PDB file of C-alpha atoms in Angstrom:
ATOM      1  CA  MET A   3     120.002 117.144 102.737  1.00 49.00           C
ATOM      2  CA  SER A   4     123.639 116.408 103.461  1.00 63.00           C
ATOM      3  CA  LEU A   5     126.156 115.990 100.689  1.00 80.00           C
ATOM      4  CA  ARG A   6     126.390 112.453  99.360  1.00 93.00           C
ATOM      5  CA  ARG A   7     129.987 111.283  99.718  1.00 95.00           C
ATOM      6  CA  VAL A   8     131.971 108.986  97.446  1.00 97.00           C
ATOM      7  CA  LEU A   9     135.307 107.364  98.265  1.00 96.00           C
ATOM      8  CA  VAL A  10     137.630 106.957  95.264  1.00 97.00           C
ATOM      9  CA  VAL A  11     140.692 104.673  95.391  1.00 97.00           C
ATOM     10  CA  ASP A  12     143.154 104.511  92.495  1.00 96.00           C
ATOM     11  CA  ASP A  13     146.950 104.434  92.550  1.00 94.00           C
ATOM     12  CA  GLU A  14     147.022 106.835  89.564  1.00 94.00           C
ATOM     13  CA  LYS A  15     146.762 110.429  90.809  1.00 96.00           C
ATOM     14  CA  ASN A  16     145.437 111.746  87.492  1.00 95.00           C
ATOM     15  CA  ILE A  17     142.546 109.242  87.551  1.00 94.00           C
ATOM     16  CA  THR A  18     141.487 110.190  91.091  1.00 96.00           C
ATOM     17  CA  PHE A  19     141.730 113.859  90.088  1.00 97.00           C
ATOM     18  CA  VAL A  20     139.495 113.344  87.033  1.00 96.00           C
ATOM     19  CA  ILE A  21     136.900 111.215  88.856  1.00 97.00           C
ATOM     20  CA  LYS A  22     136.795 113.683  91.755  1.00 97.00           C
ATOM     21  CA  ALA A  23     136.195 116.593  89.351  1.00 97.00           C
ATOM     22  CA  ILE A  24     133.419 114.720  87.484  1.00 97.00           C
ATOM     23  CA  LEU A  25     131.600 113.677  90.663  1.00 97.00           C
ATOM     24  CA  GLU A  26     131.944 117.035  92.407  1.00 97.00           C
ATOM     25  CA  LYS A  27     130.491 118.705  89.311  1.00 96.00           C
ATOM     26  CA  GLY A  28     127.643 116.170  89.630  1.00 95.00           C
ATOM     27  CA  GLY A  29     126.948 117.246  93.217  1.00 95.00           C
ATOM     28  CA  PHE A  30     128.844 114.616  95.217  1.00 97.00           C
ATOM     29  CA  GLY A  31     131.417 115.117  97.943  1.00 95.00           C
ATOM     30  CA  VAL A  32     134.539 113.115  97.125  1.00 96.00           C
ATOM     31  CA  ASP A  33     137.472 111.804  99.141  1.00 95.00           C
ATOM     32  CA  ALA A  34     140.147 110.465  96.803  1.00 97.00           C
ATOM     33  CA  PHE A  35     143.015 108.216  97.832  1.00 97.00           C
ATOM     34  CA  ASN A  36     146.027 106.891  95.938  1.00 96.00           C
ATOM     35  CA  ASP A  37     146.856 104.591  98.861  1.00 95.00           C
ATOM     36  CA  PRO A  38     144.293 101.803  99.400  1.00 95.00           C
ATOM     37  CA  THR A  39     145.442 101.220 102.988  1.00 94.00           C
ATOM     38  CA  LEU A  40     144.625 104.824 103.953  1.00 94.00           C
ATOM     39  CA  ALA A  41     141.308 104.566 102.123  1.00 94.00           C
ATOM     40  CA  MET A  42     140.347 101.446 104.100  1.00 92.00           C
ATOM     41  CA  ARG A  43     141.234 103.163 107.386  1.00 92.00           C
ATOM     42  CA  THR A  44     139.006 106.098 106.428  1.00 90.00           C
ATOM     43  CA  LEU A  45     136.152 103.730 105.583  1.00 87.00           C
ATOM     44  CA  GLU A  46     136.258 102.383 109.125  1.00 83.00           C
ATOM     45  CA  LYS A  47     135.629 105.819 110.640  1.00 80.00           C
ATOM     46  CA  PRO A  48     131.931 106.417 111.332  1.00 73.00           C
ATOM     47  CA  GLU A  49     132.307 110.175 110.699  1.00 73.00           C
ATOM     48  CA  HIS A  50     132.907 109.390 107.033  1.00 69.00           C
ATOM     49  CA  PRO A  51     129.694 107.780 105.786  1.00 86.00           C
ATOM     50  CA  TYR A  52     129.997 107.036 102.076  1.00 93.00           C
ATOM     51  CA  CYS A  53     127.183 106.168  99.689  1.00 95.00           C
ATOM     52  CA  VAL A  54     129.510 104.638  97.041  1.00 97.00           C
ATOM     53  CA  VAL A  55     133.106 103.411  96.766  1.00 97.00           C
ATOM     54  CA  ILE A  56     134.960 103.476  93.444  1.00 97.00           C
ATOM     55  CA  THR A  57     138.127 101.416  93.358  1.00 97.00           C
ATOM     56  CA  ASP A  58     140.699 100.488  90.775  1.00 95.00           C
ATOM     57  CA  LEU A  59     140.988  96.750  90.232  1.00 93.00           C
ATOM     58  CA  TYR A  60     144.797  96.534  90.053  1.00 91.00           C
ATOM     59  CA  MET A  61     146.927  98.526  92.519  1.00 92.00           C
ATOM     60  CA  PRO A  62     150.374  97.643  93.901  1.00 89.00           C
ATOM     61  CA  GLN A  63     149.517  97.889  97.617  1.00 89.00           C
ATOM     62  CA  MET A  64     146.091  96.213  97.637  1.00 93.00           C
ATOM     63  CA  SER A  65     143.799  95.006  94.869  1.00 93.00           C
ATOM     64  CA  GLY A  66     140.318  96.303  94.267  1.00 94.00           C
ATOM     65  CA  MET A  67     139.082  92.724  94.775  1.00 94.00           C
ATOM     66  CA  LYS A  68     140.572  92.765  98.304  1.00 95.00           C
ATOM     67  CA  ILE A  69     138.843  96.084  99.032  1.00 95.00           C
ATOM     68  CA  LEU A  70     135.582  94.657  97.652  1.00 95.00           C
ATOM     69  CA  SER A  71     135.976  91.511  99.750  1.00 95.00           C
ATOM     70  CA  ASP A  72     136.672  93.499 102.950  1.00 94.00           C
ATOM     71  CA  LEU A  73     133.699  95.777 102.326  1.00 93.00           C
ATOM     72  CA  GLN A  74     131.398  92.825 101.599  1.00 93.00           C
ATOM     73  CA  GLN A  75     132.229  91.564 105.096  1.00 93.00           C
ATOM     74  CA  LYS A  76     132.163  94.885 106.968  1.00 91.00           C
ATOM     75  CA  GLN A  77     129.685  97.050 105.010  1.00 91.00           C
ATOM     76  CA  PRO A  78     127.778  94.803 102.584  1.00 92.00           C
ATOM     77  CA  GLU A  79     125.200  97.524 101.875  1.00 93.00           C
ATOM     78  CA  LEU A  80     127.868  99.892 100.494  1.00 94.00           C
ATOM     79  CA  PRO A  81     127.942  99.776  96.659  1.00 97.00           C
ATOM     80  CA  VAL A  82     131.408  99.269  95.171  1.00 97.00           C
ATOM     81  CA  VAL A  83     132.155 100.248  91.565  1.00 97.00           C
ATOM     82  CA  MET A  84     135.286  98.713  90.048  1.00 95.00           C
ATOM     83  CA  ILE A  85     137.336 100.540  87.416  1.00 94.00           C
ATOM     84  CA  THR A  86     140.262  99.187  85.432  1.00 89.00           C
ATOM     85  CA  ALA A  87     142.397  99.844  82.398  1.00 87.00           C
ATOM     86  CA  PHE A  88     142.939  96.106  82.045  1.00 82.00           C
ATOM     87  CA  GLY A  89     139.363  94.937  81.751  1.00 74.00           C
ATOM     88  CA  THR A  90     138.590  91.408  80.706  1.00 81.00           C
ATOM     89  CA  VAL A  91     135.289  89.587  80.613  1.00 82.00           C
ATOM     90  CA  GLU A  92     136.660  87.260  83.294  1.00 90.00           C
ATOM     91  CA  SER A  93     137.612  90.057  85.701  1.00 88.00           C
ATOM     92  CA  ALA A  94     134.271  91.797  85.147  1.00 87.00           C
ATOM     93  CA  VAL A  95     132.336  88.609  85.829  1.00 89.00           C
ATOM     94  CA  GLN A  96     134.466  87.888  88.918  1.00 92.00           C
ATOM     95  CA  ALA A  97     133.978  91.414  90.302  1.00 92.00           C
ATOM     96  CA  LEU A  98     130.213  91.243  89.819  1.00 93.00           C
ATOM     97  CA  LYS A  99     130.041  87.720  91.286  1.00 94.00           C
ATOM     98  CA  ASN A 100     131.975  88.997  94.301  1.00 94.00           C
ATOM     99  CA  GLY A 101     129.381  91.721  94.854  1.00 96.00           C
ATOM    100  CA  ALA A 102     130.563  94.746  92.875  1.00 97.00           C
ATOM    101  CA  PHE A 103     127.734  97.090  91.907  1.00 97.00           C
ATOM    102  CA  ASP A 104     129.229  97.740  88.482  1.00 96.00           C
ATOM    103  CA  TYR A 105     132.428  97.543  86.460  1.00 94.00           C
ATOM    104  CA  ILE A 106     133.870 100.318  84.288  1.00 93.00           C
ATOM    105  CA  THR A 107     136.842 100.136  81.931  1.00 90.00           C
ATOM    106  CA  LYS A 108     139.246 103.046  81.410  1.00 89.00           C
ATOM    107  CA  PRO A 109     139.075 105.262  79.524  1.00 89.00           C
ATOM    108  CA  PHE A 110     135.511 105.980  80.573  1.00 90.00           C
ATOM    109  CA  GLU A 111     133.004 108.615  79.554  1.00 92.00           C
ATOM    110  CA  GLN A 112     132.274 111.332  82.121  1.00 91.00           C
ATOM    111  CA  GLY A 113     128.556 110.750  81.779  1.00 94.00           C
ATOM    112  CA  GLU A 114     128.977 107.001  82.225  1.00 95.00           C
ATOM    113  CA  ILE A 115     130.763 107.225  85.565  1.00 96.00           C
ATOM    114  CA  LEU A 116     128.380 109.876  86.888  1.00 96.00           C
ATOM    115  CA  ALA A 117     125.320 107.849  85.844  1.00 97.00           C
ATOM    116  CA  ILE A 118     126.649 104.676  87.497  1.00 97.00           C
ATOM    117  CA  VAL A 119     127.528 106.477  90.739  1.00 97.00           C
ATOM    118  CA  GLU A 120     124.121 108.191  90.746  1.00 97.00           C
ATOM    119  CA  LYS A 121     122.428 104.802  90.295  1.00 97.00           C
ATOM    120  CA  ALA A 122     124.586 103.173  93.002  1.00 97.00           C
ATOM    121  CA  ALA A 123     123.942 106.028  95.443  1.00 95.00           C
ATOM    122  CA  ASN A 124     120.195 105.549  95.018  1.00 92.00           C
ATOM    123  CA  THR A 125     120.157 101.802  95.755  1.00 82.00           C
TER     124      THR A 125
END
């Protein structure tokens, strides 16, 4: 079985580092980006098939909602997990209404993020 790959997008380097370490320990391959534009270009390449995308909700270059919206149009079967340090009930509801698989607020538990990605990868 090939390695299940996850794409992580967050403008904070330390967050992508932590998520990458958690998921790799859990048996996933991870490509982490701090630049959402580069991440979206990578998603368009067929040689990079991902089973889950994790994206921050608020980033300077491109919002997580924009990434979610683009993926809903281009790859609707790809589960997208939103993460944010500025979680509100409204933003969570909006993300889920727009098709996000799940919504996690920072700081998150290691087990929580791994369990959600595992669940998303198996859908």
